[in-house]
């Protein structure tokens, strides 16, 4: 239904805390600035960073929190209105995109250079969960310069970021060794990786799989897998972490921060359309049940993405 009022519903919170602080509440409709589009959200991906913000962390560069606070960094939906100066998109266009916060809501307003068109065959929940983890994986594989003939270790490979990173590394011609719990091994194999359990003597297992050593590694989970990557990698400048922000400097490895833009997102969309990128949505929840989605994500185990849906 077309939007006409000045408020909307959102999964928001008025004080930081556990998942229970997320409530389905009435909030002001976002402003539509020149260059922005207003999108009626169909799906919004859930990311670990959402849980950090909900717990009280304020992303660097943002002003102090105002209340109610709406989280969520990725979405898909239908354009409701376009702001002054927007000519590349029109009301009714189906899109996916990204922004910092604001996506667990009926509507999101976002600069038009932070969206791309959703292909008709891409399910809403896949589109809603692609812009965050997907672009992080894409950034990492690019910055680690993964290429033909490399042997790459991906730690935390079954998760949202790992799932995409495994596939992108395989497309670039790398052999991928992927850490995950035993129950995720078949999944990791289907993505094109050699699965390995992260517990116990991981270094011994990796030496048996890759006697020549590891050329590059992406860490998305810390722990044993990160230690093994540091021990076995030939060149520490090709070991990157998106997880160990407190220790990466003393470990002498790279910090990788997601560099999101529409060109990167379009590349991921194209790979999906060509059947070269699979996005696994392990569970959807209605937007109004965002608290349950956070409880599930905070278990820290599982395959692919958790996504909130508007319907
Ligand atoms: N720097 C950035 O810009 C950036 C961007 C996005 C995400 N991140 C961070 O990257 C991390 C991963 O994000 P995500 O979205 O992929 O999370 P996710 O979907 O929750 O996946 C995490 C994965 O880690 C695995 N895991 C849990 N404990 C592990 C362990 N001890 N060793 C190895 N793997 C383990 C789990 O798989 P099993 O079921 O196999 O245990 C799970 O699939 C989070 O900490 C997130 O905050 C950073």
CSV table of C-alpha atoms and ligand atoms in Angstrom, one decimal:
chain,number,residue,atom,x,y,z
A,1,UNK,CA,0.0,0.0,0.0
A,2,UNK,CA,1.3,3.5,-0.8
A,3,UNK,CA,2.7,5.5,2.1
A,4,UNK,CA,0.8,8.6,3.0
A,5,UNK,CA,1.2,9.3,6.8
A,6,UNK,CA,4.2,10.7,8.7
A,7,UNK,CA,4.9,7.6,10.8
A,8,UNK,CA,5.8,3.9,10.2
A,9,UNK,CA,6.4,0.8,12.2
A,10,UNK,CA,9.9,-0.4,13.0
A,11,UNK,CA,11.8,-2.9,15.1
A,12,UNK,CA,13.5,-0.3,17.3
A,13,UNK,CA,14.7,0.2,20.9
A,14,UNK,CA,14.8,3.0,23.3
A,15,UNK,CA,17.6,1.8,25.5
A,16,UNK,CA,20.5,-0.6,24.7
A,17,UNK,CA,20.4,-4.2,26.1
A,18,UNK,CA,19.6,-7.8,25.2
A,19,UNK,CA,17.4,-8.9,22.3
A,20,UNK,CA,14.3,-8.2,24.3
A,21,UNK,CA,14.8,-4.4,23.9
A,22,UNK,CA,13.9,-4.7,20.3
A,23,UNK,CA,10.2,-3.7,20.1
A,24,UNK,CA,7.8,-3.3,17.2
A,25,UNK,CA,6.9,0.4,17.6
A,26,UNK,CA,5.6,3.5,15.8
A,27,UNK,CA,8.4,5.9,14.7
A,28,UNK,CA,8.7,8.9,12.4
A,29,UNK,CA,8.9,8.2,8.7
A,30,UNK,CA,12.4,8.9,7.4
A,31,UNK,CA,13.1,12.2,5.7
A,32,UNK,CA,13.6,12.1,1.9
A,33,UNK,CA,16.6,14.4,1.2
A,34,UNK,CA,17.6,15.4,-2.3
A,35,UNK,CA,19.3,12.5,-4.0
A,36,UNK,CA,17.6,10.0,-1.8
A,37,UNK,CA,15.0,7.3,-2.5
A,38,UNK,CA,12.3,6.1,0.0
A,39,UNK,CA,12.0,2.4,-0.2
A,40,UNK,CA,9.2,0.2,1.2
A,41,UNK,CA,11.3,-2.6,2.8
A,42,UNK,CA,10.5,-6.2,1.8
A,43,UNK,CA,13.4,-7.8,3.6
A,44,UNK,CA,16.3,-6.7,5.9
A,45,UNK,CA,19.3,-8.9,6.7
A,46,UNK,CA,20.5,-9.4,10.2
A,47,UNK,CA,24.2,-9.0,10.9
A,48,UNK,CA,26.4,-9.5,14.1
A,49,UNK,CA,27.1,-5.7,14.1
A,50,UNK,CA,23.3,-5.1,14.6
A,51,UNK,CA,23.6,-7.0,17.9
A,52,UNK,CA,26.6,-4.9,18.9
A,53,UNK,CA,24.6,-1.6,18.2
A,54,UNK,CA,21.6,-3.0,20.1
A,55,UNK,CA,23.9,-3.7,23.0
A,56,UNK,CA,25.1,-0.1,23.1
A,57,UNK,CA,28.0,0.1,20.7
A,58,UNK,CA,28.0,3.3,18.5
A,59,UNK,CA,29.6,2.8,15.1
A,60,UNK,CA,32.6,5.1,14.6
A,61,UNK,CA,31.8,8.4,12.8
A,62,UNK,CA,28.1,8.4,13.9
A,63,UNK,CA,26.7,11.1,16.2
A,64,UNK,CA,25.6,9.9,19.7
A,65,UNK,CA,22.6,7.7,19.6
A,66,UNK,CA,19.1,9.2,19.4
A,67,UNK,CA,16.0,7.3,20.4
A,68,UNK,CA,14.2,5.3,19.3
A,69,UNK,CA,17.1,3.7,17.5
A,70,UNK,CA,16.6,1.6,14.4
A,71,UNK,CA,19.3,-0.9,13.4
A,72,UNK,CA,20.0,-2.9,10.2
A,73,UNK,CA,22.5,-2.2,7.4
A,74,UNK,CA,21.0,-4.0,4.4
A,75,UNK,CA,17.7,-4.3,2.8
A,76,UNK,CA,15.6,-5.0,-0.3
A,77,UNK,CA,12.3,-3.4,-1.3
A,78,UNK,CA,10.2,-1.3,-3.7
A,79,UNK,CA,10.9,2.4,-4.3
A,80,UNK,CA,8.0,4.4,-2.9
A,81,UNK,CA,9.2,7.9,-3.9
A,82,UNK,CA,12.3,9.5,-5.3
A,83,UNK,CA,13.9,12.7,-4.0
A,84,UNK,CA,14.9,15.8,-6.0
A,85,UNK,CA,17.6,15.1,-8.6
A,86,UNK,CA,17.1,11.3,-8.8
A,87,UNK,CA,16.6,10.2,-12.4
A,88,UNK,CA,18.1,6.7,-12.4
A,89,UNK,CA,15.3,5.2,-10.4
A,90,UNK,CA,11.5,5.7,-10.2
A,91,UNK,CA,8.7,4.7,-7.9
A,92,UNK,CA,7.9,1.0,-8.3
A,93,UNK,CA,11.5,-0.1,-9.0
A,94,UNK,CA,12.6,-3.2,-7.1
A,95,UNK,CA,15.9,-2.7,-5.5
A,96,UNK,CA,18.4,-3.8,-2.9
A,97,UNK,CA,20.9,-1.7,-1.0
A,98,UNK,CA,22.8,-0.7,2.1
A,99,UNK,CA,23.1,2.1,4.6
A,100,UNK,CA,24.3,2.5,8.2
A,101,UNK,CA,21.4,1.7,10.5
A,102,UNK,CA,17.7,2.2,9.8
A,103,UNK,CA,16.8,-1.0,7.9
A,104,UNK,CA,14.6,-2.9,10.4
A,105,UNK,CA,11.6,-0.8,9.4
A,106,UNK,CA,8.7,-0.5,7.0
A,107,UNK,CA,10.5,2.2,5.1
A,108,UNK,CA,14.1,3.3,4.6
A,109,UNK,CA,15.5,6.3,2.9
A,110,UNK,CA,18.9,6.0,1.3
A,111,UNK,CA,21.0,7.9,-1.2
A,112,UNK,CA,20.3,6.6,-4.7
A,113,UNK,CA,24.0,5.6,-5.2
A,114,UNK,CA,23.5,2.9,-2.4
A,115,UNK,CA,21.0,0.8,-4.3
A,116,UNK,CA,21.0,-1.4,-7.4
A,117,UNK,CA,18.1,-3.0,-9.2
A,118,UNK,CA,16.9,-6.4,-8.0
A,119,UNK,CA,16.7,-8.9,-10.8
A,120,UNK,CA,13.2,-10.4,-11.1
A,121,UNK,CA,14.4,-13.9,-10.3
A,122,UNK,CA,16.2,-12.9,-7.0
A,123,UNK,CA,14.0,-13.7,-4.0
A,124,UNK,CA,13.4,-10.7,-1.7
A,125,UNK,CA,15.1,-12.4,1.3
A,126,UNK,CA,18.2,-13.2,-0.7
A,127,UNK,CA,18.3,-9.6,-1.9
A,128,UNK,CA,17.8,-8.3,1.6
A,129,UNK,CA,20.7,-10.3,3.0
A,130,UNK,CA,23.3,-9.6,0.2
A,131,UNK,CA,24.5,-6.1,0.7
A,132,UNK,CA,26.3,-6.5,4.1
A,133,UNK,CA,28.0,-9.9,4.4
A,134,UNK,CA,28.4,-10.1,0.6
A,135,UNK,CA,30.2,-6.9,0.2
A,136,UNK,CA,32.4,-7.6,3.3
A,137,UNK,CA,33.5,-10.9,1.7
A,138,UNK,CA,34.0,-9.2,-1.7
A,139,UNK,CA,36.2,-6.5,-0.1
A,140,UNK,CA,38.3,-9.2,1.8
A,141,UNK,CA,38.9,-11.4,-1.2
A,142,UNK,CA,39.9,-8.4,-3.2
A,143,UNK,CA,42.2,-6.9,-0.5
A,144,UNK,CA,43.9,-10.3,0.1
A,145,UNK,CA,44.5,-10.5,-3.6
A,146,UNK,CA,43.3,-14.0,-3.9
A,147,UNK,CA,44.1,-15.4,-7.3
A,148,UNK,CA,44.6,-18.5,-9.4
A,149,UNK,CA,46.6,-21.2,-7.7
A,150,UNK,CA,46.4,-19.8,-4.2
A,151,UNK,CA,45.5,-22.0,-1.2
A,152,UNK,CA,43.2,-19.9,1.0
A,153,UNK,CA,42.0,-20.6,4.5
A,154,UNK,CA,38.6,-19.2,5.4
A,155,UNK,CA,37.8,-19.4,9.1
A,156,UNK,CA,34.1,-19.2,10.1
A,157,UNK,CA,33.3,-20.2,6.6
A,158,UNK,CA,29.7,-21.4,7.0
A,159,UNK,CA,28.4,-17.9,8.2
A,160,UNK,CA,27.1,-15.0,6.2
A,161,UNK,CA,30.5,-13.6,5.2
A,162,UNK,CA,32.2,-16.9,4.9
A,163,UNK,CA,29.6,-18.4,2.6
A,164,UNK,CA,30.3,-15.6,0.0
A,165,UNK,CA,34.1,-15.5,0.6
A,166,UNK,CA,34.4,-19.2,-0.1
A,167,UNK,CA,32.6,-18.9,-3.4
A,168,UNK,CA,34.4,-15.7,-4.5
A,169,UNK,CA,37.8,-17.3,-3.8
A,170,UNK,CA,36.8,-20.3,-5.8
A,171,UNK,CA,35.8,-18.1,-8.7
A,172,UNK,CA,39.2,-16.6,-8.7
A,173,UNK,CA,40.8,-20.0,-9.1
A,174,UNK,CA,41.9,-20.6,-5.5
A,175,UNK,CA,41.8,-23.9,-3.5
A,176,UNK,CA,39.7,-23.1,-0.4
A,177,UNK,CA,40.0,-24.7,2.9
A,178,UNK,CA,37.0,-23.8,5.1
A,179,UNK,CA,36.7,-24.2,8.9
A,180,UNK,CA,33.3,-25.2,10.3
A,181,UNK,CA,31.5,-27.5,12.6
A,182,UNK,CA,31.1,-31.1,11.3
A,183,UNK,CA,27.4,-30.6,10.6
A,184,UNK,CA,28.3,-27.8,8.1
A,185,UNK,CA,30.9,-29.8,6.2
A,186,UNK,CA,28.6,-31.0,3.4
A,187,UNK,CA,27.4,-27.4,3.0
A,188,UNK,CA,31.0,-26.1,2.7
A,189,UNK,CA,31.8,-28.9,0.2
A,190,UNK,CA,28.8,-27.8,-1.9
A,191,UNK,CA,30.2,-24.3,-1.9
A,192,UNK,CA,33.4,-25.7,-3.4
A,193,UNK,CA,35.7,-25.8,-0.3
A,194,UNK,CA,37.6,-28.5,1.5
A,195,UNK,CA,36.0,-28.5,5.0
A,196,UNK,CA,37.9,-28.9,8.2
A,197,UNK,CA,36.8,-28.8,11.8
A,198,UNK,CA,38.2,-25.9,13.8
A,199,UNK,CA,38.5,-27.7,17.1
A,200,UNK,CA,41.5,-29.7,18.3
A,201,UNK,CA,44.6,-30.1,16.2
A,202,UNK,CA,43.7,-27.8,13.4
A,203,UNK,CA,47.3,-27.0,12.5
A,204,UNK,CA,48.0,-30.8,12.0
A,205,UNK,CA,44.9,-31.2,9.8
A,206,UNK,CA,45.8,-28.2,7.7
A,207,UNK,CA,49.3,-29.4,7.2
A,208,UNK,CA,48.0,-32.7,5.9
A,209,UNK,CA,45.5,-30.9,3.5
A,210,UNK,CA,48.0,-28.3,2.4
A,211,UNK,CA,51.6,-29.5,2.9
A,212,UNK,CA,52.8,-26.5,0.8
A,213,UNK,CA,51.3,-24.0,3.3
A,214,UNK,CA,48.6,-21.3,3.2
A,215,UNK,CA,48.9,-18.4,0.7
A,216,UNK,CA,46.1,-16.2,2.2
A,217,UNK,CA,43.6,-16.4,5.0
A,218,UNK,CA,40.4,-14.7,5.9
A,219,UNK,CA,39.4,-14.9,9.6
A,220,UNK,CA,35.7,-14.3,10.4
A,221,UNK,CA,35.6,-16.1,13.8
A,222,UNK,CA,38.9,-15.9,15.7
A,223,UNK,CA,40.0,-18.7,18.0
A,224,UNK,CA,41.9,-21.8,16.8
A,225,UNK,CA,41.3,-21.0,13.1
A,226,UNK,CA,42.9,-17.6,13.4
A,227,UNK,CA,45.9,-19.0,15.3
A,228,UNK,CA,46.4,-21.7,12.7
A,229,UNK,CA,46.2,-19.1,9.9
A,230,UNK,CA,49.0,-17.0,11.5
A,231,UNK,CA,51.1,-20.1,12.1
A,232,UNK,CA,50.8,-21.5,8.6
A,233,UNK,CA,50.5,-18.5,6.3
A,234,UNK,CA,53.6,-17.8,4.3
A,235,UNK,CA,53.0,-14.0,4.3
A,236,UNK,CA,51.2,-12.4,7.2
A,237,UNK,CA,50.2,-9.4,5.1
A,238,UNK,CA,47.8,-11.8,3.3
A,239,UNK,CA,46.1,-12.8,6.6
A,240,UNK,CA,43.1,-10.6,7.1
A,241,UNK,CA,40.5,-10.6,9.9
A,242,UNK,CA,37.1,-9.1,10.1
A,243,UNK,CA,36.7,-10.3,13.6
A,244,UNK,CA,39.8,-9.7,15.8
A,245,UNK,CA,39.6,-5.9,15.9
A,246,UNK,CA,41.2,-5.8,19.4
A,247,UNK,CA,44.3,-7.9,18.6
A,248,UNK,CA,45.0,-7.7,14.8
A,249,UNK,CA,47.8,-5.1,15.3
A,250,UNK,CA,49.7,-7.1,17.9
A,251,UNK,CA,49.2,-10.3,15.7
A,252,UNK,CA,50.7,-8.4,12.8
A,253,UNK,CA,47.8,-9.2,10.4
A,254,UNK,CA,45.5,-7.0,8.4
A,255,UNK,CA,42.2,-5.5,9.6
A,256,UNK,CA,39.6,-5.7,6.8
A,257,UNK,CA,36.6,-3.3,6.9
A,258,UNK,CA,33.8,-3.6,4.4
A,259,UNK,CA,34.0,-1.1,1.6
A,260,UNK,CA,30.5,-0.9,0.3
A,261,UNK,CA,29.5,0.7,-3.0
A,262,UNK,CA,27.0,0.1,-5.7
A,263,UNK,CA,29.6,-1.2,-8.2
A,264,UNK,CA,30.6,-4.0,-5.7
A,265,UNK,CA,27.0,-4.8,-5.0
A,266,UNK,CA,26.1,-5.0,-8.7
A,267,UNK,CA,29.0,-7.4,-9.2
A,268,UNK,CA,27.6,-9.7,-6.6
A,269,UNK,CA,24.1,-9.4,-8.0
A,270,UNK,CA,25.4,-10.3,-11.5
A,271,UNK,CA,27.3,-13.4,-10.1
A,272,UNK,CA,24.0,-14.5,-8.4
A,273,UNK,CA,22.1,-14.0,-11.7
A,274,UNK,CA,24.7,-16.0,-13.6
A,275,UNK,CA,24.3,-18.9,-11.1
A,276,UNK,CA,27.8,-18.4,-9.8
A,277,UNK,CA,26.9,-17.1,-6.3
A,278,UNK,CA,24.6,-18.9,-3.9
A,279,UNK,CA,23.2,-17.0,-0.9
A,280,UNK,CA,21.8,-19.4,1.6
A,281,UNK,CA,19.1,-18.0,3.9
A,282,UNK,CA,18.9,-20.3,6.8
A,283,UNK,CA,15.9,-18.7,8.5
A,284,UNK,CA,13.5,-15.8,8.0
A,285,UNK,CA,11.6,-14.0,10.8
A,286,UNK,CA,8.9,-11.3,10.4
A,287,UNK,CA,10.4,-7.8,11.1
A,288,UNK,CA,8.2,-7.6,14.2
A,289,UNK,CA,10.1,-10.6,15.6
A,290,UNK,CA,13.6,-9.1,15.2
A,291,UNK,CA,14.3,-10.0,18.9
A,292,UNK,CA,14.0,-13.7,18.1
A,293,UNK,CA,16.3,-13.3,15.0
A,294,UNK,CA,18.9,-11.7,17.3
A,295,UNK,CA,18.6,-14.6,19.8
A,296,UNK,CA,19.3,-17.0,16.9
A,297,UNK,CA,22.2,-15.1,15.5
A,298,UNK,CA,23.8,-14.7,18.9
A,299,UNK,CA,24.2,-18.5,19.1
A,300,UNK,CA,27.1,-17.8,16.7
A,301,UNK,CA,26.6,-21.1,14.8
A,302,UNK,CA,24.8,-21.9,11.6
A,303,UNK,CA,24.9,-21.6,7.8
A,304,UNK,CA,24.3,-18.5,5.8
A,305,UNK,CA,22.0,-15.6,6.6
A,306,UNK,CA,19.2,-14.8,8.9
A,307,UNK,CA,16.8,-12.3,7.3
A,308,UNK,CA,13.8,-10.3,8.5
A,309,UNK,CA,10.8,-10.0,6.2
A,310,UNK,CA,8.1,-7.5,5.9
A,311,UNK,CA,5.2,-9.8,5.2
B,1,LIG,N1,35.0,-5.8,9.5
B,1,LIG,C1,33.8,-5.7,8.9
B,1,LIG,O1,33.6,-4.8,8.1
B,1,LIG,C2,32.8,-6.8,9.2
B,1,LIG,C3,31.6,-6.9,8.4
B,1,LIG,C4,30.8,-8.0,8.6
B,1,LIG,C5,31.0,-8.9,9.6
B,1,LIG,N2,32.0,-8.7,10.5
B,1,LIG,C6,32.3,-9.6,11.6
B,1,LIG,O2,32.6,-10.9,11.0
B,1,LIG,C7,32.1,-11.9,11.8
B,1,LIG,C8,31.3,-12.9,11.0
B,1,LIG,O3,30.2,-12.3,10.5
B,1,LIG,P1,29.0,-13.2,9.8
B,1,LIG,O4,28.0,-12.3,9.4
B,1,LIG,O5,29.6,-14.1,8.9
B,1,LIG,O6,28.5,-14.0,11.1
B,1,LIG,P2,27.7,-15.3,11.2
B,1,LIG,O7,26.8,-15.4,10.0
B,1,LIG,O8,27.1,-15.4,12.5
B,1,LIG,O9,28.7,-16.5,11.0
B,1,LIG,C9,29.7,-16.8,12.0
B,1,LIG,C10,30.2,-18.2,11.7
B,1,LIG,O10,31.3,-18.5,12.6
B,1,LIG,C11,31.3,-19.9,12.8
B,1,LIG,N3,32.0,-20.1,14.1
B,1,LIG,C12,31.5,-19.9,15.3
B,1,LIG,N4,32.5,-20.2,16.2
B,1,LIG,C13,33.6,-20.5,15.5
B,1,LIG,C14,35.0,-20.8,15.9
B,1,LIG,N5,35.4,-20.9,17.1
B,1,LIG,N6,35.9,-21.0,14.9
B,1,LIG,C15,35.5,-21.0,13.6
B,1,LIG,N7,34.2,-20.7,13.2
B,1,LIG,C16,33.3,-20.4,14.2
B,1,LIG,C17,29.9,-20.4,12.8
B,1,LIG,O11,29.9,-21.6,12.0
B,1,LIG,P3,29.8,-23.0,12.7
B,1,LIG,O12,28.3,-23.3,12.8
B,1,LIG,O13,30.5,-23.9,11.7
B,1,LIG,O14,30.4,-23.0,14.0
B,1,LIG,C18,29.2,-19.3,12.0
B,1,LIG,O15,28.7,-19.8,10.8
B,1,LIG,C19,31.3,-11.3,13.0
B,1,LIG,O16,32.1,-11.1,14.1
B,1,LIG,C20,31.0,-9.9,12.4
B,1,LIG,O17,30.8,-8.9,13.4
B,1,LIG,C21,32.9,-7.7,10.3
